[in-house]
mmCIF file of C-alpha atoms in Angstrom:
data_model
loop_
_atom_site.group_PDB
_atom_site.id
_atom_site.type_symbol
_atom_site.label_atom_id
_atom_site.label_comp_id
_atom_site.label_asym_id
_atom_site.label_seq_id
_atom_site.Cartn_x
_atom_site.Cartn_y
_atom_site.Cartn_z
ATOM 1 C CA MET A 1125 -0.004 0.044 -0.073
ATOM 2 C CA PRO A 1126 1.225 3.202 -1.056
ATOM 3 C CA SER A 1127 2.602 5.975 1.925
ATOM 4 C CA ARG A 1128 0.953 9.678 2.165
ATOM 5 C CA GLU A 1129 4.226 11.571 0.849
ATOM 6 C CA SER A 1130 4.636 8.633 -2.915
ATOM 7 C CA TYR A 1131 0.136 9.285 -3.056
ATOM 8 C CA ASN A 1132 0.681 13.632 -2.874
ATOM 9 C CA VAL A 1133 3.810 13.510 -5.081
ATOM 10 C CA GLN A 1134 1.771 11.283 -7.656
ATOM 11 C CA LYS A 1135 -1.210 14.151 -6.836
ATOM 12 C CA LYS A 1136 1.083 17.112 -7.206
ATOM 13 C CA GLU A 1137 2.734 15.027 -10.769
ATOM 14 C CA LYS A 1138 -0.713 14.666 -12.217
ATOM 15 C CA PRO A 1139 -1.094 18.235 -13.498
ATOM 16 C CA LEU A 1140 2.227 18.422 -14.676
ATOM 17 C CA VAL A 1141 1.509 15.622 -16.952
ATOM 18 C CA GLU A 1142 -1.720 16.696 -18.376
ATOM 19 C CA LYS A 1143 -0.171 19.979 -18.485
ATOM 20 C CA ALA A 1144 2.898 18.387 -20.872
ATOM 21 C CA LYS A 1145 0.228 16.601 -22.359
ATOM 22 C CA GLN A 1146 -1.124 19.718 -24.065
ATOM 23 C CA GLU A 1147 1.706 21.377 -24.968
ATOM 24 C CA ALA A 1148 2.539 18.496 -26.869
ATOM 25 C CA SER A 1149 -0.757 18.497 -28.514
ATOM 26 C CA GLN A 1150 0.158 22.032 -29.042
ATOM 27 C CA GLU A 1151 3.622 21.417 -30.290
ATOM 28 C CA ASP A 1152 1.793 18.830 -32.935
ATOM 29 C CA ILE A 1153 -0.125 21.624 -33.913
ATOM 30 C CA LEU A 1154 2.586 23.900 -35.085
ATOM 31 C CA ALA A 1155 4.538 21.696 -36.229
ATOM 32 C CA THR A 1156 1.640 20.872 -38.966
ATOM 33 C CA ALA A 1157 0.723 24.352 -39.656
ATOM 34 C CA LEU A 1158 4.469 25.191 -40.241
ATOM 35 C CA GLY A 1159 4.548 21.825 -42.421
ATOM 36 C CA MET A 1160 7.398 19.835 -40.212
ATOM 37 C CA ARG A 1161 6.985 16.085 -38.877
ATOM 38 C CA MET A 1162 7.604 14.852 -35.298
ATOM 39 C CA GLY A 1163 9.821 11.971 -35.046
ATOM 40 C CA PRO A 1164 8.952 9.606 -32.172
ATOM 41 C CA GLN A 1165 11.146 11.237 -29.683
ATOM 42 C CA LYS A 1166 10.283 14.929 -29.796
ATOM 43 C CA THR A 1167 12.229 17.640 -27.944
ATOM 44 C CA SER A 1168 11.657 19.046 -24.499
ATOM 45 C CA ALA A 1169 9.218 21.637 -24.057
ATOM 46 C CA THR A 1170 11.904 24.121 -23.066
ATOM 47 C CA PHE A 1171 13.560 24.409 -26.167
ATOM 48 C CA TRP A 1172 9.685 24.154 -28.264
ATOM 49 C CA GLN A 1173 8.831 27.750 -25.908
ATOM 50 C CA PRO A 1174 11.020 30.353 -28.097
ATOM 51 C CA ILE A 1175 10.518 28.703 -31.745
ATOM 52 C CA LYS A 1176 6.094 28.818 -30.632
ATOM 53 C CA ILE A 1177 6.591 32.079 -29.628
ATOM 54 C CA LEU A 1178 8.007 33.310 -32.967
ATOM 55 C CA ALA A 1179 6.387 31.105 -35.461
ATOM 56 C CA CYS A 1180 2.449 32.018 -33.857
ATOM 57 C CA SER A 1181 3.705 35.953 -33.889
ATOM 58 C CA GLN A 1182 4.453 35.408 -37.810
ATOM 59 C CA LEU A 1183 2.259 33.308 -38.907
ATOM 60 C CA SER A 1184 -0.329 35.387 -40.624
ATOM 61 C CA SER A 1185 2.394 37.397 -42.410
ATOM 62 C CA LEU A 1186 4.576 34.177 -43.637
ATOM 63 C CA VAL A 1187 0.447 33.490 -45.172
ATOM 64 C CA ARG A 1188 0.430 37.424 -46.513
ATOM 65 C CA ARG A 1189 3.490 37.318 -47.426
ATOM 66 C CA ALA A 1190 3.350 33.149 -49.568
ATOM 67 C CA THR A 1191 2.676 35.254 -52.702
ATOM 68 C CA LEU A 1192 5.363 36.495 -53.029
ATOM 69 C CA ARG A 1193 8.896 35.474 -54.411
ATOM 70 C CA ASP A 1194 11.564 34.614 -51.683
ATOM 71 C CA GLY A 1195 13.754 37.329 -52.907
ATOM 72 C CA ASP A 1196 10.647 40.306 -53.379
ATOM 73 C CA TRP A 1197 11.296 41.124 -49.709
ATOM 74 C CA THR A 1198 15.173 42.702 -49.691
ATOM 75 C CA PRO A 1199 15.230 45.186 -50.794
ATOM 76 C CA LYS A 1200 17.517 46.028 -52.865
ATOM 77 C CA SER A 1201 20.002 49.181 -51.494
ATOM 78 C CA GLU A 1202 23.309 47.970 -53.388
ATOM 79 C CA LYS A 1203 24.644 48.887 -56.284
ATOM 80 C CA VAL A 1204 25.719 46.191 -59.734
ATOM 81 C CA HIS A 1205 28.547 46.879 -62.037
ATOM 82 C CA ASN A 1206 28.517 48.326 -65.065
ATOM 83 C CA PHE A 1207 30.291 46.174 -67.248
ATOM 84 C CA LYS A 1208 31.339 47.226 -70.894
ATOM 85 C CA VAL A 1209 34.459 44.757 -72.533
ATOM 86 C CA HIS A 1210 37.457 46.690 -72.696
ATOM 87 C CA ASN A 1211 40.673 46.500 -74.192
ATOM 88 C CA PHE A 1212 43.626 47.587 -71.962
ATOM 89 C CA ARG A 1213 46.470 48.962 -72.483
ATOM 90 C CA GLY A 1214 49.868 48.032 -69.809
ATOM 91 C CA PRO A 1215 49.810 45.015 -67.510
ATOM 92 C CA HIS A 1216 46.545 44.525 -65.693
ATOM 93 C CA TRP A 1217 45.511 42.483 -63.022
ATOM 94 C CA CYS A 1218 41.673 40.985 -62.196
ATOM 95 C CA GLU A 1219 40.393 42.739 -58.888
ATOM 96 C CA HIS A 1220 38.786 39.058 -57.733
ATOM 97 C CA CYS A 1221 41.107 36.479 -58.420
ATOM 98 C CA ALA A 1222 44.489 38.953 -58.511
ATOM 99 C CA ARG A 1223 45.285 36.729 -61.936
ATOM 100 C CA PHE A 1224 47.449 38.434 -64.583
ATOM 101 C CA MET A 1225 44.963 39.928 -68.186
ATOM 102 C CA TRP A 1226 46.147 37.910 -71.070
ATOM 103 C CA GLY A 1227 45.184 39.027 -74.118
ATOM 104 C CA LEU A 1228 46.479 41.534 -76.929
ATOM 105 C CA MET A 1229 41.968 42.371 -77.281
ATOM 106 C CA ALA A 1230 39.294 42.618 -75.203
ATOM 107 C CA GLN A 1231 41.580 41.131 -72.429
ATOM 108 C CA GLY A 1232 38.566 41.338 -69.574
ATOM 109 C CA VAL A 1233 35.841 43.841 -68.481
ATOM 110 C CA LYS A 1234 35.776 47.277 -66.922
ATOM 111 C CA CYS A 1235 32.813 48.724 -64.596
ATOM 112 C CA THR A 1236 31.810 52.017 -66.339
ATOM 113 C CA ASP A 1237 30.665 53.756 -62.843
ATOM 114 C CA CYS A 1238 33.506 52.807 -60.848
ATOM 115 C CA GLY A 1239 36.770 51.799 -63.091
ATOM 116 C CA LEU A 1240 37.424 47.994 -61.700
ATOM 117 C CA ASN A 1241 38.279 45.441 -63.796
ATOM 118 C CA PHE A 1242 38.035 41.827 -63.895
ATOM 119 C CA HIS A 1243 38.186 38.284 -66.412
ATOM 120 C CA LYS A 1244 35.019 38.328 -68.409
ATOM 121 C CA GLU A 1245 33.858 35.350 -66.119
ATOM 122 C CA CYS A 1246 35.246 36.822 -62.831
ATOM 123 C CA SER A 1247 32.939 39.653 -63.915
ATOM 124 C CA ALA A 1248 29.550 36.951 -62.531
ATOM 125 C CA LEU A 1249 30.927 36.664 -59.044
ATOM 126 C CA ALA A 1250 31.456 40.389 -58.177
ATOM 127 C CA ALA A 1251 29.626 41.436 -55.628
ATOM 128 C CA ASN A 1252 26.969 44.246 -55.808
ATOM 129 C CA ASP A 1253 29.286 46.771 -54.196
ATOM 130 C CA CYS A 1254 29.469 48.816 -57.272
ATOM 131 C CA LYS A 1255 30.786 52.941 -55.653
ATOM 132 C CA PRO A 1256 30.028 55.606 -58.878
ATOM 133 C CA ASN A 1257 33.307 58.266 -58.459
ATOM 134 C CA LEU A 1258 31.945 61.779 -60.146
ATOM 135 C CA ARG A 1259 34.808 61.111 -63.022
ATOM 136 C CA SER A 1260 32.653 58.892 -63.940
ATOM 137 C CA ILE A 1261 29.194 60.964 -64.356
ATOM 138 C CA ARG A 1262 29.954 62.131 -67.600
ATOM 139 C CA LYS A 1263 26.230 63.067 -67.708
ATOM 140 C CA VAL A 1264 23.624 64.315 -64.539
ATOM 141 C CA TYR A 1265 20.278 63.485 -67.212
ATOM 142 C CA SER A 1266 19.862 60.050 -68.245
ATOM 143 C CA CYS A 1267 22.677 58.702 -65.773
ATOM 144 C CA ASP A 1268 21.170 55.523 -63.356
ATOM 145 C CA LEU A 1269 19.424 57.822 -60.137
ATOM 146 C CA THR A 1270 21.225 55.368 -57.602
ATOM 147 C CA THR A 1271 24.174 55.879 -59.523
ATOM 148 C CA LEU A 1272 24.060 59.407 -59.262
ATOM 149 C CA VAL A 1273 23.278 59.314 -55.456
ATOM 150 C CA LYS A 1274 26.400 57.267 -54.503
ATOM 151 C CA ALA A 1275 28.475 59.589 -56.931
ATOM 152 C CA TYR A 1276 27.365 62.126 -54.563
ATOM 153 C CA ASN A 1277 27.539 60.367 -51.475
ATOM 154 C CA THR A 1278 23.603 61.835 -51.217
ATOM 155 C CA ALA A 1279 20.026 60.042 -50.183
ATOM 156 C CA ARG A 1280 18.538 61.959 -53.691
ATOM 157 C CA PRO A 1281 19.305 62.710 -56.750
ATOM 158 C CA MET A 1282 20.718 66.615 -56.065
ATOM 159 C CA VAL A 1283 18.156 67.647 -59.511
ATOM 160 C CA VAL A 1284 15.210 66.788 -57.389
ATOM 161 C CA ASP A 1285 16.649 68.677 -54.440
ATOM 162 C CA MET A 1286 17.236 72.061 -55.730
ATOM 163 C CA CYS A 1287 13.989 71.798 -58.366
ATOM 164 C CA ILE A 1288 12.208 70.965 -55.746
ATOM 165 C CA ARG A 1289 13.464 73.316 -53.407
ATOM 166 C CA GLU A 1290 13.647 76.433 -55.840
ATOM 167 C CA ILE A 1291 9.894 75.397 -56.764
ATOM 168 C CA GLU A 1292 8.543 75.379 -52.828
ATOM 169 C CA SER A 1293 10.059 78.669 -52.257
ATOM 170 C CA ARG A 1294 8.455 80.346 -54.692
ATOM 171 C CA GLY A 1295 5.698 78.384 -56.992
ATOM 172 C CA LEU A 1296 3.882 76.360 -54.407
ATOM 173 C CA LYS A 1297 0.578 78.969 -55.456
ATOM 174 C CA SER A 1298 1.275 78.650 -58.757
ATOM 175 C CA GLU A 1299 -1.842 78.219 -60.793
ATOM 176 C CA GLY A 1300 -1.248 74.937 -63.365
ATOM 177 C CA LEU A 1301 2.035 73.978 -61.524
ATOM 178 C CA TYR A 1302 3.440 71.027 -63.216
ATOM 179 C CA ARG A 1303 0.721 71.052 -65.488
ATOM 180 C CA ILE A 1304 2.062 74.255 -67.593
ATOM 181 C CA SER A 1305 5.041 73.852 -70.112
ATOM 182 C CA GLY A 1306 7.959 75.680 -69.359
ATOM 183 C CA PHE A 1307 9.911 76.935 -72.653
ATOM 184 C CA SER A 1308 11.787 74.290 -74.354
ATOM 185 C CA ASP A 1309 14.964 76.017 -74.588
ATOM 186 C CA SER A 1310 15.553 77.428 -71.380
ATOM 187 C CA VAL A 1311 14.265 73.916 -70.160
ATOM 188 C CA GLU A 1312 17.297 72.024 -72.236
ATOM 189 C CA GLU A 1313 19.361 75.267 -70.773
ATOM 190 C CA VAL A 1314 18.600 73.940 -67.353
ATOM 191 C CA LYS A 1315 19.619 70.399 -68.103
ATOM 192 C CA THR A 1316 22.804 71.050 -69.934
ATOM 193 C CA GLY A 1317 23.828 73.332 -67.007
ATOM 194 C CA PHE A 1318 23.222 70.239 -64.603
ATOM 195 C CA ASP A 1319 25.114 67.335 -67.017
ATOM 196 C CA LYS A 1320 27.693 70.274 -67.307
ATOM 197 C CA ASP A 1321 28.196 72.008 -63.597
ATOM 198 C CA GLY A 1322 25.950 69.998 -61.088
ATOM 199 C CA GLU A 1323 25.025 70.917 -58.338
ATOM 200 C CA LYS A 1324 27.025 74.268 -58.877
ATOM 201 C CA THR A 1325 23.664 75.080 -61.641
ATOM 202 C CA ASP A 1326 22.130 78.537 -60.573
ATOM 203 C CA ILE A 1327 18.212 77.632 -61.138
ATOM 204 C CA SER A 1328 17.351 81.083 -59.273
ATOM 205 C CA VAL A 1329 14.578 83.994 -60.052
ATOM 206 C CA LYS A 1330 17.535 85.709 -61.392
ATOM 207 C CA ALA A 1331 18.696 82.782 -63.614
ATOM 208 C CA TYR A 1332 14.928 81.614 -64.659
ATOM 209 C CA GLU A 1333 11.999 83.856 -63.601
ATOM 210 C CA ASP A 1334 9.180 81.450 -64.585
ATOM 211 C CA ILE A 1335 8.718 78.504 -61.831
ATOM 212 C CA ASN A 1336 7.608 76.434 -65.196
ATOM 213 C CA ILE A 1337 11.024 76.315 -66.768
ATOM 214 C CA ILE A 1338 11.769 74.575 -63.612
ATOM 215 C CA THR A 1339 9.123 72.023 -62.976
ATOM 216 C CA SER A 1340 9.527 71.028 -66.502
ATOM 217 C CA ALA A 1341 13.090 70.269 -66.032
ATOM 218 C CA LEU A 1342 12.261 68.072 -62.462
ATOM 219 C CA LYS A 1343 9.824 66.364 -65.044
ATOM 220 C CA LEU A 1344 12.661 65.886 -67.979
ATOM 221 C CA TYR A 1345 14.412 64.462 -65.521
ATOM 222 C CA LEU A 1346 12.254 61.887 -64.399
ATOM 223 C CA ARG A 1347 10.726 60.863 -67.631
ATOM 224 C CA ASP A 1348 15.239 60.225 -68.644
ATOM 225 C CA LEU A 1349 16.052 57.698 -65.926
ATOM 226 C CA PRO A 1350 17.209 54.754 -67.621
ATOM 227 C CA VAL A 1351 14.996 52.705 -64.773
ATOM 228 C CA PRO A 1352 11.977 54.285 -63.792
ATOM 229 C CA VAL A 1353 11.550 55.677 -60.208
ATOM 230 C CA ILE A 1354 8.825 53.000 -59.658
ATOM 231 C CA SER A 1355 11.718 50.248 -61.068
ATOM 232 C CA TYR A 1356 10.477 47.305 -63.970
ATOM 233 C CA ASP A 1357 10.768 44.766 -60.737
ATOM 234 C CA SER A 1358 8.576 46.348 -58.805
ATOM 235 C CA TYR A 1359 5.692 47.656 -61.723
ATOM 236 C CA PRO A 1360 3.420 45.224 -61.722
ATOM 237 C CA ARG A 1361 3.103 45.047 -57.629
ATOM 238 C CA PHE A 1362 1.944 48.931 -57.781
ATOM 239 C CA ILE A 1363 -0.313 48.407 -60.609
ATOM 240 C CA GLU A 1364 -1.808 45.286 -58.912
ATOM 241 C CA ALA A 1365 -2.386 47.567 -55.772
ATOM 242 C CA ALA A 1366 -3.942 50.171 -56.761
ATOM 243 C CA LYS A 1367 -6.868 47.543 -58.417
ATOM 244 C CA LEU A 1368 -7.934 46.735 -55.008
ATOM 245 C CA THR A 1369 -10.535 48.029 -53.637
ATOM 246 C CA GLU A 1370 -10.657 47.645 -49.813
ATOM 247 C CA PRO A 1371 -8.512 50.505 -48.223
ATOM 248 C CA GLU A 1372 -6.827 48.622 -45.470
ATOM 249 C CA LYS A 1373 -5.224 45.986 -48.531
ATOM 250 C CA LYS A 1374 -4.737 48.524 -50.888
ATOM 251 C CA LEU A 1375 -2.555 50.395 -48.251
ATOM 252 C CA GLU A 1376 -0.387 47.038 -47.640
ATOM 253 C CA ALA A 1377 0.082 46.746 -50.846
ATOM 254 C CA PHE A 1378 1.370 49.695 -51.537
ATOM 255 C CA ARG A 1379 3.605 49.285 -48.436
ATOM 256 C CA GLU A 1380 4.860 46.378 -49.912
ATOM 257 C CA ALA A 1381 5.247 47.448 -53.348
ATOM 258 C CA LEU A 1382 7.142 50.376 -51.433
ATOM 259 C CA ALA A 1383 9.523 47.834 -49.911
ATOM 260 C CA LEU A 1384 10.336 46.278 -53.061
ATOM 261 C CA LEU A 1385 12.090 49.576 -54.640
ATOM 262 C CA PRO A 1386 15.619 50.231 -54.134
ATOM 263 C CA LEU A 1387 16.440 52.437 -51.308
ATOM 264 C CA SER A 1388 17.505 55.335 -53.633
ATOM 265 C CA HIS A 1389 14.480 55.148 -55.554
ATOM 266 C CA ARG A 1390 12.006 54.967 -52.427
ATOM 267 C CA GLU A 1391 13.943 58.149 -50.685
ATOM 268 C CA THR A 1392 13.923 59.787 -53.780
ATOM 269 C CA LEU A 1393 10.259 59.010 -54.207
ATOM 270 C CA LYS A 1394 8.994 59.950 -50.351
ATOM 271 C CA TYR A 1395 10.560 63.145 -50.639
ATOM 272 C CA LEU A 1396 8.930 64.219 -53.952
ATOM 273 C CA MET A 1397 4.971 62.506 -53.229
ATOM 274 C CA ALA A 1398 5.880 64.741 -49.153
ATOM 275 C CA HIS A 1399 6.240 67.606 -52.010
ATOM 276 C CA LEU A 1400 3.308 67.121 -53.999
ATOM 277 C CA LYS A 1401 1.250 66.616 -50.933
ATOM 278 C CA ARG A 1402 2.304 70.616 -50.014
ATOM 279 C CA VAL A 1403 1.242 71.012 -53.231
ATOM 280 C CA THR A 1404 -1.997 69.773 -53.575
ATOM 281 C CA GLN A 1405 -2.571 72.124 -50.011
ATOM 282 C CA ASN A 1406 -1.956 75.123 -52.107
ATOM 283 C CA GLU A 1407 -4.426 73.869 -54.195
ATOM 284 C CA LYS A 1408 -7.136 77.032 -54.310
ATOM 285 C CA PHE A 1409 -4.369 78.678 -55.945
ATOM 286 C CA ASN A 1410 -2.698 76.521 -57.830
ATOM 287 C CA LEU A 1411 -5.632 74.519 -58.883
ATOM 288 C CA MET A 1412 -4.034 70.882 -58.383
ATOM 289 C CA SER A 1413 -5.502 68.344 -57.371
ATOM 290 C CA ALA A 1414 -3.931 64.582 -56.424
ATOM 291 C CA GLU A 1415 -6.172 63.475 -59.231
ATOM 292 C CA ASN A 1416 -4.698 66.240 -61.141
ATOM 293 C CA LEU A 1417 -0.989 65.494 -60.368
ATOM 294 C CA GLY A 1418 -1.754 61.806 -60.832
ATOM 295 C CA ILE A 1419 -2.314 62.370 -64.088
ATOM 296 C CA VAL A 1420 1.036 64.891 -64.706
ATOM 297 C CA PHE A 1421 3.360 62.419 -62.802
ATOM 298 C CA GLY A 1422 1.889 59.138 -63.633
ATOM 299 C CA PRO A 1423 3.578 58.490 -66.770
ATOM 300 C CA THR A 1424 6.922 59.997 -65.674
ATOM 301 C CA LEU A 1425 7.637 57.939 -62.395
ATOM 302 C CA MET A 1426 6.330 54.055 -63.457
ATOM 303 C CA ARG A 1427 6.954 52.576 -66.981
ATOM 304 C CA ALA A 1428 5.363 49.457 -67.814
ATOM 305 C CA PRO A 1429 8.035 46.861 -68.713
ATOM 306 C CA ASP A 1430 7.367 44.882 -71.597
ATOM 307 C CA GLN A 1431 4.437 45.339 -72.040
ATOM 308 C CA ASP A 1432 2.236 44.950 -75.726
ATOM 309 C CA ALA A 1433 0.354 48.487 -77.124
ATOM 310 C CA ILE A 1434 -2.985 47.393 -75.408
ATOM 311 C CA THR A 1435 -1.941 46.001 -72.225
ATOM 312 C CA ALA A 1436 0.383 49.545 -71.604
ATOM 313 C CA LEU A 1437 -2.252 51.424 -72.691
ATOM 314 C CA ASN A 1438 -5.208 50.185 -69.906
ATOM 315 C CA ASP A 1439 -2.247 50.358 -67.353
ATOM 316 C CA VAL A 1440 -1.997 54.524 -67.436
ATOM 317 C CA ARG A 1441 -5.214 54.816 -65.527
ATOM 318 C CA TYR A 1442 -3.500 52.959 -62.863
ATOM 319 C CA GLN A 1443 -0.237 54.491 -62.579
ATOM 320 C CA ARG A 1444 -2.643 57.849 -62.117
ATOM 321 C CA GLN A 1445 -4.160 55.769 -59.431
ATOM 322 C CA VAL A 1446 -0.830 54.479 -58.316
ATOM 323 C CA VAL A 1447 0.649 58.763 -57.390
ATOM 324 C CA GLU A 1448 -2.831 59.213 -56.395
ATOM 325 C CA VAL A 1449 -2.714 56.804 -53.683
ATOM 326 C CA LEU A 1450 0.882 57.962 -52.996
ATOM 327 C CA ILE A 1451 -0.063 61.816 -52.413
ATOM 328 C CA LYS A 1452 -2.995 61.525 -50.462
ATOM 329 C CA ASN A 1453 -1.663 58.525 -48.072
ATOM 330 C CA GLU A 1454 1.838 60.160 -48.236
ATOM 331 C CA GLU A 1455 2.204 60.296 -44.025
ATOM 332 C CA VAL A 1456 1.323 56.737 -43.412
ATOM 333 C CA LEU A 1457 2.542 54.680 -46.236
ATOM 334 C CA PHE A 1458 6.719 56.432 -45.783
#
């Protein structure tokens, strides 16, 4: 017959056993949800506890992101090298393998932005760590946005910063701002000035009294980008987000699309949308609403990647809606 002490011990152990069984059952459910199978020997509850907490907190996010590709959630803040086949004069060594580059012609490739030299086969292994220098920048307009930002070591292209500062200092109440175009010869003069003198370009009221010249120069810069501010990779996500009708899902889809942008593109878009929001706050003077600005900046900030003419034409209205949503929800999206 068992003693009272052993009976009390067994009585105390029963709740612990039941608790362990309950936790084991929860582990099985969690393992099933995560697509894992448990073997005959399960790990201890101490090991599973932090995993359960982490998994439960992330499960809804994982389901929401399941439709995205694995690489889509990594912001592309680094810059790839712009390699071109090059004929080297004199002895040169590969920056990757440190071996001599043999031959009389086309011995390897050279990055036109930062000047690094590689064997052609080694260039595929090069890290995305291109650091352009100002000597490699031959022009500002039509230059890759990330290349320009890295060369000048700024958060955004100086064309965007300088033009927006000038517009906000004297043009926010100008009627038809961004809708009315400036004199084409003067706009071309501003473009040439930025290409030649960079940050030293004079766009003050003394040089260009008509503010529409500055707005047109800014729009021209954005249109001339080889990769639009809303990049080709993120374009489909923005169009899909614009088609949604439920407000919360729409904003969440826009946040996901913004996360796909390269860092320099996202910073530029953030700065531009904050500026356009201030333009709409002066609508009673300039007559430019978010809808009107969407019509102007939709095709300027995003271009359809390799689509047929009919599809691209159908996307125009969604491009307008993308910019409109970004302006109206600038404070919560960025």
